[in-house]
Amino acid sequence: MTANDELQHTFRAAENPEPEPLPLAGATVKAGFASPADDFEETPLDLNRAMVRNPAATFFVRVEGDSMTGAGIDDGDLLVVDRSIEPHDGAVAICHVDGEFTVKRIRFEQEGLVLLPANPKYRPMRVDTAAGPVVWGVVRYVIKELKEHR
């Protein structure tokens, strides 16, 4: 399988089909007792508009593994990745290292790039950027299913 084939099987492009707005409650949800006054609906919510700034550069990818659990990214989560965002120190990003994709927090140091896991079971990884860019895209959102529904 070529790297291009791997890309097509791993990442799903964001499409901007006809918007399908979903109802959005007019207030935030409290983690306590609900107010009966909050039962009204406001304007519909289109998840594409809410999560995708640049459809041509946005992709979805499913997480496999537990190296980012401390950042709230778990096995099976769906990531919304934007390749048009300039990678910055501290960003959670999809990186391409040794022919594989990984999700890690990035730290720019004078000596180069360090990929930081968010699970103490894993060690930080220094990567050589001389061969080309390592950061493939910046993660904007994490979409997860509640564990009792998996």
PDB file of C-alpha atoms in Angstrom:
ATOM      1  CA  MET A   1       0.000   0.000   0.000  1.00  0.00           C
ATOM      2  CA  THR A   2       1.465   3.371  -0.979  1.00  0.00           C
ATOM      3  CA  ALA A   3       1.499   6.384   1.362  1.00  0.00           C
ATOM      4  CA  ASN A   4      -1.212   7.980  -0.798  1.00  0.00           C
ATOM      5  CA  ASP A   5      -3.416   4.857  -0.495  1.00  0.00           C
ATOM      6  CA  GLU A   6      -2.853   4.887   3.265  1.00  0.00           C
ATOM      7  CA  LEU A   7      -3.934   8.534   3.397  1.00  0.00           C
ATOM      8  CA  GLN A   8      -7.158   7.821   1.530  1.00  0.00           C
ATOM      9  CA  HIS A   9      -8.027   4.891   3.830  1.00  0.00           C
ATOM     10  CA  THR A  10      -7.074   6.677   7.060  1.00  0.00           C
ATOM     11  CA  PHE A  11      -8.533  10.142   6.559  1.00  0.00           C
ATOM     12  CA  ARG A  12     -11.977  11.171   5.377  1.00  0.00           C
ATOM     13  CA  ALA A  13     -12.308  14.528   3.660  1.00  0.00           C
ATOM     14  CA  ALA A  14     -14.834  17.007   4.991  1.00  0.00           C
ATOM     15  CA  GLU A  15     -17.571  17.496   2.482  1.00  0.00           C
ATOM     16  CA  ASN A  16     -19.811  20.489   2.379  1.00  0.00           C
ATOM     17  CA  PRO A  17     -23.036  18.994   1.082  1.00  0.00           C
ATOM     18  CA  GLU A  18     -26.399  20.663   1.373  1.00  0.00           C
ATOM     19  CA  PRO A  19     -26.541  21.838   5.008  1.00  0.00           C
ATOM     20  CA  GLU A  20     -28.648  19.683   7.292  1.00  0.00           C
ATOM     21  CA  PRO A  21     -29.307  21.905  10.296  1.00  0.00           C
ATOM     22  CA  LEU A  22     -30.132  20.168  13.557  1.00  0.00           C
ATOM     23  CA  PRO A  23     -32.150  21.757  16.356  1.00  0.00           C
ATOM     24  CA  LEU A  24     -30.101  23.630  18.947  1.00  0.00           C
ATOM     25  CA  ALA A  25     -31.464  24.393  22.387  1.00  0.00           C
ATOM     26  CA  GLY A  26     -31.401  28.083  23.219  1.00  0.00           C
ATOM     27  CA  ALA A  27     -29.401  27.716  26.425  1.00  0.00           C
ATOM     28  CA  THR A  28     -26.444  25.812  27.786  1.00  0.00           C
ATOM     29  CA  VAL A  29     -26.967  22.505  29.579  1.00  0.00           C
ATOM     30  CA  LYS A  30     -26.359  22.543  33.308  1.00  0.00           C
ATOM     31  CA  ALA A  31     -24.962  19.536  35.074  1.00  0.00           C
ATOM     32  CA  GLY A  32     -27.568  19.965  37.795  1.00  0.00           C
ATOM     33  CA  PHE A  33     -31.319  20.525  37.738  1.00  0.00           C
ATOM     34  CA  ALA A  34     -32.836  21.696  34.457  1.00  0.00           C
ATOM     35  CA  SER A  35     -34.949  24.816  34.212  1.00  0.00           C
ATOM     36  CA  PRO A  36     -38.359  24.403  32.490  1.00  0.00           C
ATOM     37  CA  ALA A  37     -37.783  27.807  30.846  1.00  0.00           C
ATOM     38  CA  ASP A  38     -34.945  26.289  28.800  1.00  0.00           C
ATOM     39  CA  ASP A  39     -37.222  24.044  26.745  1.00  0.00           C
ATOM     40  CA  PHE A  40     -37.403  26.349  23.713  1.00  0.00           C
ATOM     41  CA  GLU A  41     -35.335  26.000  20.546  1.00  0.00           C
ATOM     42  CA  GLU A  42     -33.263  28.674  18.891  1.00  0.00           C
ATOM     43  CA  THR A  43     -31.712  28.681  15.429  1.00  0.00           C
ATOM     44  CA  PRO A  44     -30.751  25.297  13.954  1.00  0.00           C
ATOM     45  CA  LEU A  45     -27.167  24.062  14.227  1.00  0.00           C
ATOM     46  CA  ASP A  46     -25.225  22.877  11.172  1.00  0.00           C
ATOM     47  CA  LEU A  47     -22.277  20.804  12.439  1.00  0.00           C
ATOM     48  CA  ASN A  48     -20.360  21.374   9.196  1.00  0.00           C
ATOM     49  CA  ARG A  49     -20.532  25.135   9.705  1.00  0.00           C
ATOM     50  CA  ALA A  50     -19.761  24.834  13.407  1.00  0.00           C
ATOM     51  CA  MET A  51     -16.704  22.576  13.057  1.00  0.00           C
ATOM     52  CA  VAL A  52     -15.312  23.048   9.544  1.00  0.00           C
ATOM     53  CA  ARG A  53     -13.726  26.398   8.695  1.00  0.00           C
ATOM     54  CA  ASN A  54     -11.992  25.291   5.519  1.00  0.00           C
ATOM     55  CA  PRO A  55     -13.644  22.237   3.882  1.00  0.00           C
ATOM     56  CA  ALA A  56     -10.841  21.766   1.336  1.00  0.00           C
ATOM     57  CA  ALA A  57      -8.288  21.388   4.153  1.00  0.00           C
ATOM     58  CA  THR A  58     -10.402  19.595   6.773  1.00  0.00           C
ATOM     59  CA  PHE A  59     -10.378  15.850   7.365  1.00  0.00           C
ATOM     60  CA  PHE A  60     -11.828  13.405   9.860  1.00  0.00           C
ATOM     61  CA  VAL A  61      -9.776  10.576  11.350  1.00  0.00           C
ATOM     62  CA  ARG A  62     -10.600   7.896  13.925  1.00  0.00           C
ATOM     63  CA  VAL A  63      -8.221   7.463  16.891  1.00  0.00           C
ATOM     64  CA  GLU A  64      -6.670   4.111  17.655  1.00  0.00           C
ATOM     65  CA  GLY A  65      -4.796   3.770  20.948  1.00  0.00           C
ATOM     66  CA  ASP A  66      -4.510   5.438  24.350  1.00  0.00           C
ATOM     67  CA  SER A  67      -1.497   7.753  24.159  1.00  0.00           C
ATOM     68  CA  MET A  68      -3.646  10.914  24.377  1.00  0.00           C
ATOM     69  CA  THR A  69      -6.167   9.993  27.084  1.00  0.00           C
ATOM     70  CA  GLY A  70      -4.879  12.754  29.375  1.00  0.00           C
ATOM     71  CA  ALA A  71      -5.912  15.289  26.719  1.00  0.00           C
ATOM     72  CA  GLY A  72      -9.431  13.836  26.514  1.00  0.00           C
ATOM     73  CA  ILE A  73      -8.705  11.907  23.305  1.00  0.00           C
ATOM     74  CA  ASP A  74      -9.639   8.243  23.628  1.00  0.00           C
ATOM     75  CA  ASP A  75      -9.540   5.136  21.466  1.00  0.00           C
ATOM     76  CA  GLY A  76     -12.369   5.314  18.912  1.00  0.00           C
ATOM     77  CA  ASP A  77     -12.824   9.107  19.056  1.00  0.00           C
ATOM     78  CA  LEU A  78     -13.265  11.015  15.816  1.00  0.00           C
ATOM     79  CA  LEU A  79     -10.921  13.972  15.269  1.00  0.00           C
ATOM     80  CA  VAL A  80     -11.651  16.991  13.093  1.00  0.00           C
ATOM     81  CA  VAL A  81      -8.277  17.975  11.605  1.00  0.00           C
ATOM     82  CA  ASP A  82      -7.572  21.224   9.757  1.00  0.00           C
ATOM     83  CA  ARG A  83      -4.476  21.290   7.555  1.00  0.00           C
ATOM     84  CA  SER A  84      -4.798  25.040   6.924  1.00  0.00           C
ATOM     85  CA  ILE A  85      -3.993  25.961  10.542  1.00  0.00           C
ATOM     86  CA  GLU A  86      -0.361  26.864  11.164  1.00  0.00           C
ATOM     87  CA  PRO A  87       1.031  24.414  13.743  1.00  0.00           C
ATOM     88  CA  HIS A  88       1.922  26.163  17.000  1.00  0.00           C
ATOM     89  CA  ASP A  89       3.669  25.163  20.189  1.00  0.00           C
ATOM     90  CA  GLY A  90       1.274  23.213  22.386  1.00  0.00           C
ATOM     91  CA  ALA A  91      -1.181  22.307  19.606  1.00  0.00           C
ATOM     92  CA  VAL A  92      -2.568  18.796  19.351  1.00  0.00           C
ATOM     93  CA  ALA A  93      -1.696  17.644  15.859  1.00  0.00           C
ATOM     94  CA  ILE A  94      -1.647  14.729  13.473  1.00  0.00           C
ATOM     95  CA  CYS A  95       1.992  13.993  12.698  1.00  0.00           C
ATOM     96  CA  HIS A  96       3.596  11.713  10.132  1.00  0.00           C
ATOM     97  CA  VAL A  97       6.607   9.892  11.581  1.00  0.00           C
ATOM     98  CA  ASP A  98       8.432   6.886  10.132  1.00  0.00           C
ATOM     99  CA  GLY A  99       5.665   6.234   7.619  1.00  0.00           C
ATOM    100  CA  GLU A 100       2.860   6.273  10.198  1.00  0.00           C
ATOM    101  CA  PHE A 101       0.376   8.838  11.467  1.00  0.00           C
ATOM    102  CA  THR A 102       0.101   9.652  15.152  1.00  0.00           C
ATOM    103  CA  VAL A 103      -1.756  12.221  17.240  1.00  0.00           C
ATOM    104  CA  LYS A 104       0.360  14.090  19.812  1.00  0.00           C
ATOM    105  CA  ARG A 105       0.796  17.511  21.388  1.00  0.00           C
ATOM    106  CA  ILE A 106       3.677  19.289  19.646  1.00  0.00           C
ATOM    107  CA  ARG A 107       6.447  21.292  21.233  1.00  0.00           C
ATOM    108  CA  PHE A 108       8.934  23.283  19.209  1.00  0.00           C
ATOM    109  CA  GLU A 109      12.415  23.346  20.719  1.00  0.00           C
ATOM    110  CA  GLN A 110      15.692  24.768  19.489  1.00  0.00           C
ATOM    111  CA  GLU A 111      16.903  21.246  18.698  1.00  0.00           C
ATOM    112  CA  GLY A 112      13.743  20.364  16.773  1.00  0.00           C
ATOM    113  CA  LEU A 113      10.241  19.040  17.290  1.00  0.00           C
ATOM    114  CA  VAL A 114       9.071  16.981  20.264  1.00  0.00           C
ATOM    115  CA  LEU A 115       5.860  14.948  20.157  1.00  0.00           C
ATOM    116  CA  LEU A 116       4.280  14.710  23.592  1.00  0.00           C
ATOM    117  CA  PRO A 117       1.853  11.948  24.559  1.00  0.00           C
ATOM    118  CA  ALA A 118      -0.804  12.672  27.189  1.00  0.00           C
ATOM    119  CA  ASN A 119      -0.462   9.328  28.938  1.00  0.00           C
ATOM    120  CA  PRO A 120       2.423   8.539  31.337  1.00  0.00           C
ATOM    121  CA  LYS A 121       2.752   5.053  29.797  1.00  0.00           C
ATOM    122  CA  TYR A 122       4.378   6.681  26.758  1.00  0.00           C
ATOM    123  CA  ARG A 123       7.539   8.733  26.345  1.00  0.00           C
ATOM    124  CA  PRO A 124       7.996  11.983  24.419  1.00  0.00           C
ATOM    125  CA  MET A 125       9.472  11.515  20.966  1.00  0.00           C
ATOM    126  CA  ARG A 126      12.039  13.806  19.351  1.00  0.00           C
ATOM    127  CA  VAL A 127      11.706  13.878  15.581  1.00  0.00           C
ATOM    128  CA  ASP A 128      14.041  14.964  12.841  1.00  0.00           C
ATOM    129  CA  THR A 129      12.343  17.524  10.623  1.00  0.00           C
ATOM    130  CA  ALA A 130      15.236  17.643   8.131  1.00  0.00           C
ATOM    131  CA  ALA A 131      13.504  15.111   5.858  1.00  0.00           C
ATOM    132  CA  GLY A 132      10.429  17.314   5.551  1.00  0.00           C
ATOM    133  CA  PRO A 133       7.398  18.435   7.499  1.00  0.00           C
ATOM    134  CA  VAL A 134       6.187  16.166  10.261  1.00  0.00           C
ATOM    135  CA  VAL A 135       3.018  18.000  11.305  1.00  0.00           C
ATOM    136  CA  TRP A 136       0.223  17.004   8.924  1.00  0.00           C
ATOM    137  CA  GLY A 137      -2.659  18.974  10.456  1.00  0.00           C
ATOM    138  CA  VAL A 138      -3.957  20.552  13.666  1.00  0.00           C
ATOM    139  CA  VAL A 139      -6.786  18.912  15.599  1.00  0.00           C
ATOM    140  CA  ARG A 140      -9.701  21.329  16.100  1.00  0.00           C
ATOM    141  CA  TYR A 141     -12.353  19.073  17.646  1.00  0.00           C
ATOM    142  CA  VAL A 142     -12.735  15.690  19.296  1.00  0.00           C
ATOM    143  CA  ILE A 143     -16.039  13.902  18.755  1.00  0.00           C
ATOM    144  CA  LYS A 144     -16.743  11.023  21.065  1.00  0.00           C
ATOM    145  CA  GLU A 145     -19.426   8.505  21.765  1.00  0.00           C
ATOM    146  CA  LEU A 146     -20.277   7.902  25.401  1.00  0.00           C
ATOM    147  CA  LYS A 147     -18.610   4.673  26.516  1.00  0.00           C
ATOM    148  CA  GLU A 148     -21.874   2.988  27.542  1.00  0.00           C
ATOM    149  CA  HIS A 149     -23.020   3.268  23.909  1.00  0.00           C
ATOM    150  CA  ARG A 150     -19.914   1.746  22.303  1.00  0.00           C
TER     151      ARG A 150
END
